Coordinates of C-alpha atoms in Angstrom, one line a residue:
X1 CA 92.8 89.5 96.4
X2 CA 95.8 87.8 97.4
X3 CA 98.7 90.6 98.3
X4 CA 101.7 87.9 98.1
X5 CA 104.1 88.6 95.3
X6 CA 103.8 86.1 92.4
X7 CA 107.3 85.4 90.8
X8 CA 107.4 87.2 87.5
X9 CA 104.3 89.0 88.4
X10 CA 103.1 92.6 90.2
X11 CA 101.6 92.7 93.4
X12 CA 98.3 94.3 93.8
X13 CA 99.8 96.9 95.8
X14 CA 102.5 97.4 93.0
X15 CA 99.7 97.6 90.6
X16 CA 97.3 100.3 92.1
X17 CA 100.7 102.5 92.8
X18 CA 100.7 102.6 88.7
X19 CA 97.1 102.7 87.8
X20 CA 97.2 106.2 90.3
X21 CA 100.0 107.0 88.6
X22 CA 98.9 106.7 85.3
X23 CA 95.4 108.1 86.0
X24 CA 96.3 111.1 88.0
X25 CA 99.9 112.2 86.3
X26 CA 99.2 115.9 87.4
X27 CA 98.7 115.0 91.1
X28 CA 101.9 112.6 90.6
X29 CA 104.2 115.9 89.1
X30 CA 102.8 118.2 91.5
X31 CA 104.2 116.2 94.5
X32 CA 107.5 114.7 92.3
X33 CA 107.9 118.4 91.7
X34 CA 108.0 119.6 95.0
X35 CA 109.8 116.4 96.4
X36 CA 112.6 117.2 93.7
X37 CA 113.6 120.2 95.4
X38 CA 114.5 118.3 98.9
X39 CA 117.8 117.5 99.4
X40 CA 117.5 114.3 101.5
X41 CA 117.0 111.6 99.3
X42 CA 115.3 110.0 102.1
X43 CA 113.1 112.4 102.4
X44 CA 112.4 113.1 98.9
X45 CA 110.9 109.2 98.6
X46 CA 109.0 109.6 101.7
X47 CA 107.3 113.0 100.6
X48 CA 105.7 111.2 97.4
X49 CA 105.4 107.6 99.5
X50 CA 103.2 109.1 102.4
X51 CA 100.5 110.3 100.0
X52 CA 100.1 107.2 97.4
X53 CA 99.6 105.3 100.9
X54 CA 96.7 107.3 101.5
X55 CA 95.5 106.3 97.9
X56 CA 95.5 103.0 98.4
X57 CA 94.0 103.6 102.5
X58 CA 91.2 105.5 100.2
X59 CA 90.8 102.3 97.9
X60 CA 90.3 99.7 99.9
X61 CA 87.7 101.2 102.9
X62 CA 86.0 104.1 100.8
X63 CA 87.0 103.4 96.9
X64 CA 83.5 103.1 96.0
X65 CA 82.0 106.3 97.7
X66 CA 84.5 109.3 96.8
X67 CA 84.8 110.3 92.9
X68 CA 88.4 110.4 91.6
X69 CA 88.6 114.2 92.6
X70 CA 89.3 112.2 96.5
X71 CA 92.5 110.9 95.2
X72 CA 94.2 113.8 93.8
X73 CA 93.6 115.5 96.6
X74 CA 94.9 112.9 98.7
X75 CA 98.2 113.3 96.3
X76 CA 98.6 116.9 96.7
X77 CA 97.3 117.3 100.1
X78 CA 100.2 118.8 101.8
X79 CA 100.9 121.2 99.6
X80 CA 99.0 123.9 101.0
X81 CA 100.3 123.5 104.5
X82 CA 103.8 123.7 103.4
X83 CA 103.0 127.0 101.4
X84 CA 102.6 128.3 105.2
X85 CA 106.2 127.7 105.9
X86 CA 108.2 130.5 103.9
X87 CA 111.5 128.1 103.2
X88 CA 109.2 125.2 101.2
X89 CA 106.3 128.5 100.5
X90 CA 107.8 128.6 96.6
X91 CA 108.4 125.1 95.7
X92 CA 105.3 123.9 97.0
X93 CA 103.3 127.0 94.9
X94 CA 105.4 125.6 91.8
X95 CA 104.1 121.9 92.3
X96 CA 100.4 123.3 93.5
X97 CA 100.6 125.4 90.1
X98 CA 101.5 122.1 87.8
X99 CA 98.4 120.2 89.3
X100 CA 96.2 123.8 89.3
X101 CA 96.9 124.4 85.9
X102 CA 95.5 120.6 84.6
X103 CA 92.1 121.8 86.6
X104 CA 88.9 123.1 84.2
X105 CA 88.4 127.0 86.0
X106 CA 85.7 127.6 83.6
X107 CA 82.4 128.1 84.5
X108 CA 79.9 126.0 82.4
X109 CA 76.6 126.7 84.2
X110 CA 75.8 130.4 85.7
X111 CA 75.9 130.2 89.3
X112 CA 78.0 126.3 89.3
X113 CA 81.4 126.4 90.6
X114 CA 84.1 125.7 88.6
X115 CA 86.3 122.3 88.8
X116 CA 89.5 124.1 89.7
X117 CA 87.4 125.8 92.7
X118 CA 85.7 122.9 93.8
X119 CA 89.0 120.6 93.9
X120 CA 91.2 123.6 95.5
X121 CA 88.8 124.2 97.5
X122 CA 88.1 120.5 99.1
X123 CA 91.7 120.8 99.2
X124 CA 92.1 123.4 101.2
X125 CA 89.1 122.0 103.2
X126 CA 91.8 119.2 104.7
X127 CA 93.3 121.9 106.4
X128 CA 89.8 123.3 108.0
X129 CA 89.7 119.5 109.2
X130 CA 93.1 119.9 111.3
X131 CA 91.9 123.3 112.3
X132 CA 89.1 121.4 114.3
X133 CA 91.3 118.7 115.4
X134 CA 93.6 121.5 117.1
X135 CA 90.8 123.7 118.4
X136 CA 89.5 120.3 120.4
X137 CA 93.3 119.3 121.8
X138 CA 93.5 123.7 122.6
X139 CA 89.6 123.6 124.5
X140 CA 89.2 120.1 125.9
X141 CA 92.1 119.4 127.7
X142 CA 92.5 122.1 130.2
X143 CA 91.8 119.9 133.5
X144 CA 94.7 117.7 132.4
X145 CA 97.5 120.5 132.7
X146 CA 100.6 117.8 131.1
X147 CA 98.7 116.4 128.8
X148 CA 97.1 119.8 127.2
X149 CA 100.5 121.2 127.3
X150 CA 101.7 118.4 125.5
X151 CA 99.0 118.8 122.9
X152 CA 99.3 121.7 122.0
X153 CA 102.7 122.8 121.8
X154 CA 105.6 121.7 119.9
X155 CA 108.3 119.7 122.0
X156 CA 111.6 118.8 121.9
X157 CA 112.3 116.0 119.6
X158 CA 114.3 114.1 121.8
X159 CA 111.2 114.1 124.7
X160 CA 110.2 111.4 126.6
X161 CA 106.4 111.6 128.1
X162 CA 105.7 109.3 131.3
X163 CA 103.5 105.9 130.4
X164 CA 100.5 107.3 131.9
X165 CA 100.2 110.4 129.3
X166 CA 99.9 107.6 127.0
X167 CA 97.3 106.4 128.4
X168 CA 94.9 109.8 129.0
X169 CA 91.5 109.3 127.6
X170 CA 90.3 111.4 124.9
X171 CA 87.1 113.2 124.3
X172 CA 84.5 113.0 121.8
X173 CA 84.7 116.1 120.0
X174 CA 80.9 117.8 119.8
X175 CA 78.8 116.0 116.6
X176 CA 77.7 119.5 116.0
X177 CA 81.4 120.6 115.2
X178 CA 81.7 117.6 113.0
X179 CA 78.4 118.6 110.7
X180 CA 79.5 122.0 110.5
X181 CA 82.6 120.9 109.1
X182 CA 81.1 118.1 106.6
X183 CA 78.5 121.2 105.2
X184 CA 82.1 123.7 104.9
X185 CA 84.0 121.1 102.9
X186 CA 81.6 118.1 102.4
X187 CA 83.3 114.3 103.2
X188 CA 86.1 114.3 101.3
X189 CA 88.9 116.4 103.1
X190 CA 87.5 114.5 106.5
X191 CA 88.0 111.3 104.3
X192 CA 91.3 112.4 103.0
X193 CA 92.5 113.3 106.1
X194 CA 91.7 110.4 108.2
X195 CA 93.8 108.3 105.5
X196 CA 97.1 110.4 106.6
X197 CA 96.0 110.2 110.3
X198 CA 96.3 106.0 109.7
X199 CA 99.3 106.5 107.6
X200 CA 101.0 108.8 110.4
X201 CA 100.3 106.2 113.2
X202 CA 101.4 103.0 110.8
X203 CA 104.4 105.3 110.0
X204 CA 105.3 107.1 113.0
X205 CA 106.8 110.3 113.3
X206 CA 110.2 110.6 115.5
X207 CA 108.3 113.6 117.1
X208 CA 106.7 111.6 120.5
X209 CA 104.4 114.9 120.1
X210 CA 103.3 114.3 117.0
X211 CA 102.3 110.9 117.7
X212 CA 100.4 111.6 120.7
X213 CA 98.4 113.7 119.0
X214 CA 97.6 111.9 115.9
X215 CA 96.4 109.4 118.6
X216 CA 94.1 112.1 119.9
X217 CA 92.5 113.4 116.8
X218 CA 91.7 109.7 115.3
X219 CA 89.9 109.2 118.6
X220 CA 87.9 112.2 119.0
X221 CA 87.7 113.1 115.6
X222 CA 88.5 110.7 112.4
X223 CA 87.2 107.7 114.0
X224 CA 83.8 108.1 115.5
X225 CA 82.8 110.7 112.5
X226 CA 83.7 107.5 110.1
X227 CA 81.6 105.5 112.4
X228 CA 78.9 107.8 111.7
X229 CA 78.9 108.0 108.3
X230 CA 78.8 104.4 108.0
X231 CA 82.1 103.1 106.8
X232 CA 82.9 100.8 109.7
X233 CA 86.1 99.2 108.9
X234 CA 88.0 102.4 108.1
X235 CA 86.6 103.1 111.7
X236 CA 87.8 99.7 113.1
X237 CA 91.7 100.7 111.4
X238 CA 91.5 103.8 112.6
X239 CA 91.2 103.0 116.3
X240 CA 93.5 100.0 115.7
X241 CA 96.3 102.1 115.0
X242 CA 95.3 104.3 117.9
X243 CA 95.3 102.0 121.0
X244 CA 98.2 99.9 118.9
X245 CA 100.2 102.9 119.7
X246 CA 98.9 103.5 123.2
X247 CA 99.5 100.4 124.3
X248 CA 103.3 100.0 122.3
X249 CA 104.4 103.6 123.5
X250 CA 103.1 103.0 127.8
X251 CA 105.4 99.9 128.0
X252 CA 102.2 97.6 127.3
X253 CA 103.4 95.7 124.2
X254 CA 102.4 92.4 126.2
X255 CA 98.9 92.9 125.1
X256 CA 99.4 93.2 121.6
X257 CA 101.5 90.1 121.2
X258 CA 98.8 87.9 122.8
X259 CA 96.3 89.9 121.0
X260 CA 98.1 88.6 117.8
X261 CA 98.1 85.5 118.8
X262 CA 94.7 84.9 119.4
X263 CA 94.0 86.7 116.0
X264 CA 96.6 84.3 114.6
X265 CA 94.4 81.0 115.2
X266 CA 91.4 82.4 112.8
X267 CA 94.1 81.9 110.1
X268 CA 93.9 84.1 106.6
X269 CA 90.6 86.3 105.5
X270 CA 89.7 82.6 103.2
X271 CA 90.1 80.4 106.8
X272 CA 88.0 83.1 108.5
X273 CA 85.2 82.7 105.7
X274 CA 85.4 79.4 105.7
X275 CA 84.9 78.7 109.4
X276 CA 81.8 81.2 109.2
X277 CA 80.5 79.1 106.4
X278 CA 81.0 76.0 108.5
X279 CA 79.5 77.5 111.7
X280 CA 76.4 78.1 109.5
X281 CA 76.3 74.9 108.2
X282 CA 76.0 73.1 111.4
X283 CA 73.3 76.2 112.9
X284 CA 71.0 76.3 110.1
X285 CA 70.6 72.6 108.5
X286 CA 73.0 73.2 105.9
X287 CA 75.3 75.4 104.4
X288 CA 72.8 78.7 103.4
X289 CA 74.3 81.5 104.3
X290 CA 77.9 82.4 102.6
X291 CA 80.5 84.6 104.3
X292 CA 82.0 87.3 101.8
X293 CA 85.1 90.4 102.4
X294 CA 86.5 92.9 100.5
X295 CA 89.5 93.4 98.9
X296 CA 92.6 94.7 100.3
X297 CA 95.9 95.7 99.4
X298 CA 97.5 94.5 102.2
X299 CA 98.4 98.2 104.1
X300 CA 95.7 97.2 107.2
X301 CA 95.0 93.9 109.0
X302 CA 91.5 94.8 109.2
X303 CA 88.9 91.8 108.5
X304 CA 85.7 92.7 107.6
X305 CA 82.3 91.5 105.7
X306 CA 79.0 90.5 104.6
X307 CA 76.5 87.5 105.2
X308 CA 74.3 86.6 102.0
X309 CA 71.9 83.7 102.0
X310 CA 73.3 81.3 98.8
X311 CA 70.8 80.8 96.1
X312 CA 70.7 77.0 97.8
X313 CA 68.8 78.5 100.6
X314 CA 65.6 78.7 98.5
X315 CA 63.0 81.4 99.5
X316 CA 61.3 79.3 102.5
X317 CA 64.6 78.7 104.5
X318 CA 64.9 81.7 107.2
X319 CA 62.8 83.9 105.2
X320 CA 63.0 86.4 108.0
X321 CA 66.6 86.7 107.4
X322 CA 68.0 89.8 105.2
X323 CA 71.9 89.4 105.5
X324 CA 74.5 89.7 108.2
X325 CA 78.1 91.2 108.9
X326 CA 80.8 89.9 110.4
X327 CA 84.3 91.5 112.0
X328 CA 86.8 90.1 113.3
X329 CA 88.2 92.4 116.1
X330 CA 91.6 94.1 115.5
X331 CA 94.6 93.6 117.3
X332 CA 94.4 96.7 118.7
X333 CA 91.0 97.0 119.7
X334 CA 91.5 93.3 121.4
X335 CA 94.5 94.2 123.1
X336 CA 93.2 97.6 124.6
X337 CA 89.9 95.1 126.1
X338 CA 92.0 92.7 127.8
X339 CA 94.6 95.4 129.3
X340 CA 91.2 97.0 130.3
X341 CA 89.5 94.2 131.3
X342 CA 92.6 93.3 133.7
X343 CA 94.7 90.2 134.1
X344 CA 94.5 89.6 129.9
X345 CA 90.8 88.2 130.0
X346 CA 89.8 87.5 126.6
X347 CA 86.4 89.4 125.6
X348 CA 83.8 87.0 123.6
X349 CA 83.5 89.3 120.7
X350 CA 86.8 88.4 118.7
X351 CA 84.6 87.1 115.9
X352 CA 81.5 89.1 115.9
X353 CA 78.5 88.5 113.9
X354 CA 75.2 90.1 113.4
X355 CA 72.0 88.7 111.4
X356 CA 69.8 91.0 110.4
X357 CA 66.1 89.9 110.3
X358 CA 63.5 92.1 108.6
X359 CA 61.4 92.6 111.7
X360 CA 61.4 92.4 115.4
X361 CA 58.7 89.6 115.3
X362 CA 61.8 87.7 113.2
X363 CA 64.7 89.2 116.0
X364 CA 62.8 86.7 118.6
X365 CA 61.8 84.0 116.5
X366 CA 65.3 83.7 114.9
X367 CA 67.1 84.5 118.4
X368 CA 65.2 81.6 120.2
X369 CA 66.1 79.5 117.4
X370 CA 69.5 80.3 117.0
X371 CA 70.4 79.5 120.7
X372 CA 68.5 76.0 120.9
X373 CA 70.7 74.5 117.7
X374 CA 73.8 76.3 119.1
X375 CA 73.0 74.7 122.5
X376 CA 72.7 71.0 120.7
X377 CA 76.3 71.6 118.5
X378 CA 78.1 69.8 120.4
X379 CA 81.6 71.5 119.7
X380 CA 79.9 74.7 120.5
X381 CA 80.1 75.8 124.5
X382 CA 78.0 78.7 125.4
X383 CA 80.1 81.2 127.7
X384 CA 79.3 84.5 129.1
X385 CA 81.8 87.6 128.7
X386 CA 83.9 88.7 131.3
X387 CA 81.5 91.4 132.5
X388 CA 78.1 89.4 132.2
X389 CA 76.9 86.6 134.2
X390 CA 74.9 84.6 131.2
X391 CA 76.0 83.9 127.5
X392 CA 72.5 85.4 126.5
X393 CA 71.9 89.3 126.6
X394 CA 68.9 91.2 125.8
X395 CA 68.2 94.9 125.5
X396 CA 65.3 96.7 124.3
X397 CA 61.5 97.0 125.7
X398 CA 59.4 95.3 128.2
X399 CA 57.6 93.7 125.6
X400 CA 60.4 92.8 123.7
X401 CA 62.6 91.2 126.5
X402 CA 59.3 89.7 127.6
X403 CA 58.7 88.0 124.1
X404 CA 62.4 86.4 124.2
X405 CA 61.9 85.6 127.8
X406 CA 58.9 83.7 127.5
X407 CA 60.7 81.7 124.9
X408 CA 62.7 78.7 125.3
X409 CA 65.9 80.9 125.9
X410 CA 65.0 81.5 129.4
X411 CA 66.8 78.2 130.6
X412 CA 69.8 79.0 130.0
X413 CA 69.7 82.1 131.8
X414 CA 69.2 85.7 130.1
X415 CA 70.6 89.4 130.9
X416 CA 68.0 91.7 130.9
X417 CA 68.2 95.6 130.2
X418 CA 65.0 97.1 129.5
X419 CA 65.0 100.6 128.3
X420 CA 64.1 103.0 130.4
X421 CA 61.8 106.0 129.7
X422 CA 64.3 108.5 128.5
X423 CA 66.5 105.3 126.6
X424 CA 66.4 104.8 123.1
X425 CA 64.0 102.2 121.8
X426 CA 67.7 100.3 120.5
X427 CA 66.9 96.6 120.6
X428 CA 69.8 93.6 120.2
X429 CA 69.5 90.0 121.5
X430 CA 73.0 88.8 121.9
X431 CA 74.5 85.2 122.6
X432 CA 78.4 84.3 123.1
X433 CA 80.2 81.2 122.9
X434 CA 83.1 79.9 122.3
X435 CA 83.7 77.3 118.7
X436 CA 86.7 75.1 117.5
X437 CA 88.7 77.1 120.5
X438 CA 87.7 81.1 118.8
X439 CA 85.3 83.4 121.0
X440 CA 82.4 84.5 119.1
X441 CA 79.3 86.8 119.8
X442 CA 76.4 86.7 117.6
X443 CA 74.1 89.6 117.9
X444 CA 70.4 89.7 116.2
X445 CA 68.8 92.9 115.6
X446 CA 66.8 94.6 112.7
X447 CA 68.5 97.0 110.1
X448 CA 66.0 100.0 112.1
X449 CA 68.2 99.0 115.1
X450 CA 71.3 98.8 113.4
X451 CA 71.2 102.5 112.3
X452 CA 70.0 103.4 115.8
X453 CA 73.0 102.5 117.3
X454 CA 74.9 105.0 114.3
X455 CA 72.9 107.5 115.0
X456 CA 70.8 107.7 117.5
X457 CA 70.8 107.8 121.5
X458 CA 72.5 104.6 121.6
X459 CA 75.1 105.6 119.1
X460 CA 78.3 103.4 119.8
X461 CA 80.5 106.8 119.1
X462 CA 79.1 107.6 122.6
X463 CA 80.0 104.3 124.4
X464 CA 83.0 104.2 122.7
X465 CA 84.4 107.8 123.8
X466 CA 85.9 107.5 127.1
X467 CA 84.8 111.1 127.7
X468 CA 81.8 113.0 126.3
X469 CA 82.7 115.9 127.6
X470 CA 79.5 118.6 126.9
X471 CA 78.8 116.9 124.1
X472 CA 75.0 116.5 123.5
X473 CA 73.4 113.4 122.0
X474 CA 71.4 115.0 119.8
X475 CA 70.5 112.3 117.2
X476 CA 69.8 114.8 114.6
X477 CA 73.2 115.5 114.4
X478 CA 74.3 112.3 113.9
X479 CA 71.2 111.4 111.1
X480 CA 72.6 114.9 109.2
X481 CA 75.8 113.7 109.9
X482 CA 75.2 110.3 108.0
X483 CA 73.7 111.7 105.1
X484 CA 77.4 113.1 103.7
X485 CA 78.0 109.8 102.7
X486 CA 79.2 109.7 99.0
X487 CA 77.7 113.1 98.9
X488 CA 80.7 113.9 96.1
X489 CA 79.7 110.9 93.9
X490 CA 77.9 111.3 90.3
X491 CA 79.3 114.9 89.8
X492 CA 77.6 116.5 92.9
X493 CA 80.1 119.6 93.7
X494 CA 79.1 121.1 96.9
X495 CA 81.5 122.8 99.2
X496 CA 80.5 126.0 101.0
X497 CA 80.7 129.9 99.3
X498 CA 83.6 130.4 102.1
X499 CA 85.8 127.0 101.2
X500 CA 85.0 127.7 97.0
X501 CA 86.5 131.2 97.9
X502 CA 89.5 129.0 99.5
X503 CA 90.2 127.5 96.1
X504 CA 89.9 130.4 94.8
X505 CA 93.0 132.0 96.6
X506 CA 94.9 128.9 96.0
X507 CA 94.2 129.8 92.6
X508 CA 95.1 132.6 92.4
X509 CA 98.5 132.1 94.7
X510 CA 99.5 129.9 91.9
X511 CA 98.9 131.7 88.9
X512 CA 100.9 135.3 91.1
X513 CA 104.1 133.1 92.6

């Protein structure tokens, strides 16, 4: 969907701001309601701006996985923080008591919660979300005595913090922690909140203490837990906004620029499809496989999709292919790899794609394949990354790094990892090159492997987070974990006792202010 305005017409951004409003007019008076009361008429806007942003974050990376309940609570959502605060306590209870009173708080099955209990009580479940987020920045910082203090107290607004706080790594807050709070309030406050996290950092506040740690909870929090539950882009924006702020606020702006320019050469979402179609085309014999993305309404630069084989493929053209995904690596997430990788070098992942074939019989065959006709494209150059001393990687067992070994492959030169004893059994066969000037990376591995590295030993959450801390890779965790996905869809209403008895004192705030 196209998010440039059409004279005489709405934009699509302009559009979903009034379906919202016209399909949640409670939310909408609850927050106009409490936004009348502020003086500022800047501030007035911005109170009802900041949360139909988070709508429209909530459309376009998780629209299809929360049930509407998601986006009034995304309206009202900080509402029950500034009942806290006793100069906003009774105009916030007036707007929380319009939007209550539109809620059902009957009971229609003995023993079923009621709506008004389960939507209070998700929405007071954002708040047990920052409560995790601040017990992490109070318990895992200690070693770091600025940074820690800086975390977790409120500073002057006119502070300045030295580059290098900017550039403290964060740790990965304990997956157990992160269940606990998915069974307390289910995904939906976690989801909710992670929207305002992107919104804050996109919009920052004037606080340089506020910023800092926004940048720390979508590290250790928001983003690996959306990694986890399997919604990858919202990940990917997540930690864009992150290290876009890292790098902006230590004086390291450099990196973004070039970053952006490199990004700038794959063209629009339609030139990035289109020169993943043509890549095909000349790899496979013939245009089979066709590129796809979502829609966006233009509030993230994040470029994200699928791989389908067309119905020209016919059943006996790669029938060990399923699909693919493709990413094109965020500004960002570039940026931060070549300030890390020192002296601006350019990783070979900027487009990435994966193929997914149904077996790992198919993940050799295909991969052995794949890098003869890439080798014989003659406006395709086989480079390694930075780090690696080959453009071919493989990782996975003796046998399996045998199988691609003994293949034709082996000229060119292969990495080897095989797993050890206590490793995962993750397997991936990886080739990068560079084509029509962009580096690309092309990973092969089965859909068993791809959930292996959500959930289990290999999990990238872990090689991501710069420290673990005690955190234990238990890959239960993380398969629990997973299984919160959409868990609020087709009427499912489950919150814990403790969270329903939340709503229930929102309730019953409103109905004695």
């Amino acid at each position: 969907m196209s998010v440039h305005p059409i004279p005489g017409h709405e934009t699509p951004i302009e559009i979903f701001m009034r379906d919202i409003r016209n399909e949640h007019p409670y939310a909408i008076g609850a927050i106009e309601s409490y936004a009348g009361h502020q003086a500022n008429i800047e501030t007035r806007t911005r109170t009802v701006e900041h949360p139909l942003r988070i709508c429209s974050i909530l459309n376009d990376f998780v629209g299809d996985s929360v049930p509407p309940e998601a986006f009034k609570i995304a309206i009202v959502h900080d509402l029950p923080s500034r009942i806290e605060n006793i100069d906003t306590r009774k105009n916030a209870l007036g707007g929380l008591a319009l939007f209550a009173d539109s809620l059902d708080a009957s009971t229609h099955e003995e023993g079923e919660i009621t709506e008004a209990e389960y939507v209070l009580g998700m929405l007071s479940g954002t708040r047990q979300a920052e409560d995790l987020a601040e017990d992490a920045r109070r318990t895992l910082y200690g070693d770091r005595e600025e940074l820690a203090r800086i975390l977790n107290k409120k500073t002057r607004k006119e502070e300045v913090f030295d580059d290098d706080v900017w550039l403290e790594p964060s740790v990965l807050i304990d997956p157990d922690k992160m269940l606990r709070l998915l069974q307390e309030v289910s995904d939906i406050p976690v989801l909710v909140k992670a929207a305002e996290i992107y919104d804050n950092l996109k919009n920052p506040s004037t606080k340089a203490a506020a910023v800092i740690q926004d940048v720390f909870d979508a590290e250790s929090l928001y983003a690996p837990i959306l990694e986890v539950l399997g919604y990858d882009g919202f990940a990917m924006a997540i930690r864009d906004v992150a290290f876009e702020t890292r790098l902006r606020r230590s004086g390291n702006e450099v990196y973004l620029d070039k970053a952006q320019e490199i990004i700038d050469q794959l063209g629009t979402r339609d030139d990035i499809i289109a020169r993943i179609n043509e890549l095909f085309s000349e790899i496979t014999d013939g245009h089979i496989l066709d590129a796809v993305t979502g829609e966006s309404l233009g509030l993230h630069d994040i470029k994200i999709g699928e791989l389908y084989k067309n119905s020209r493929a016919g059943e006996d053209v790669l029938p060990e292919i399923l699909r693919g995904v493709w990413r094109v690596k965020s500004r960002g997430s570039l940026a931060m790899k070549m300030f890390e990788n020192g002296h601006g070098k350019v990783p070979m992942d900027v487009l990435g794609i994966t193929i997914i074939p149904k077996d790992i019989e198919s993940v050799s065959r295909y991969f052995s394949q794949l890098v003869e006709k890439l080798d014989e494209t003659e406006d395709i150059h086989l480079t390694p990354s930075p780090s690696r001393d080959s453009a071919l990687h493989v990782r996975g067992t003796q046998e399996f790094t045998s199988t691609i070994l003994a293949s034709s492959v082996v000229e060119h030169g292969v990495d080897i990892k095989v797993n050890g004893a206590v490793d995962s059994s993750y397997q991936v066969a990886k080739v990068t090159f560079i084509y029509q000037g962009i580096n690309v990376e092309i990973q092969v591995l089965t859909e068993t492997d791809r959930v292996e590295a959500r959930t289990g030993k290999s999990a990238h959450i872990f090689d991501k987070a710069k420290r673990l801390g005690a955190v234990d890779k238990d890959t239960g965790l993380l398969k629990a974990i997973k299984e919160f996905r959409g868990f609020g869809v087709n009427g499912k209403r489950h919150i814990s006792l403790t969270t329903a008895r939340a709503g229930q004192m929102l309730l019953l705030a409103c109905s004695n202010r």
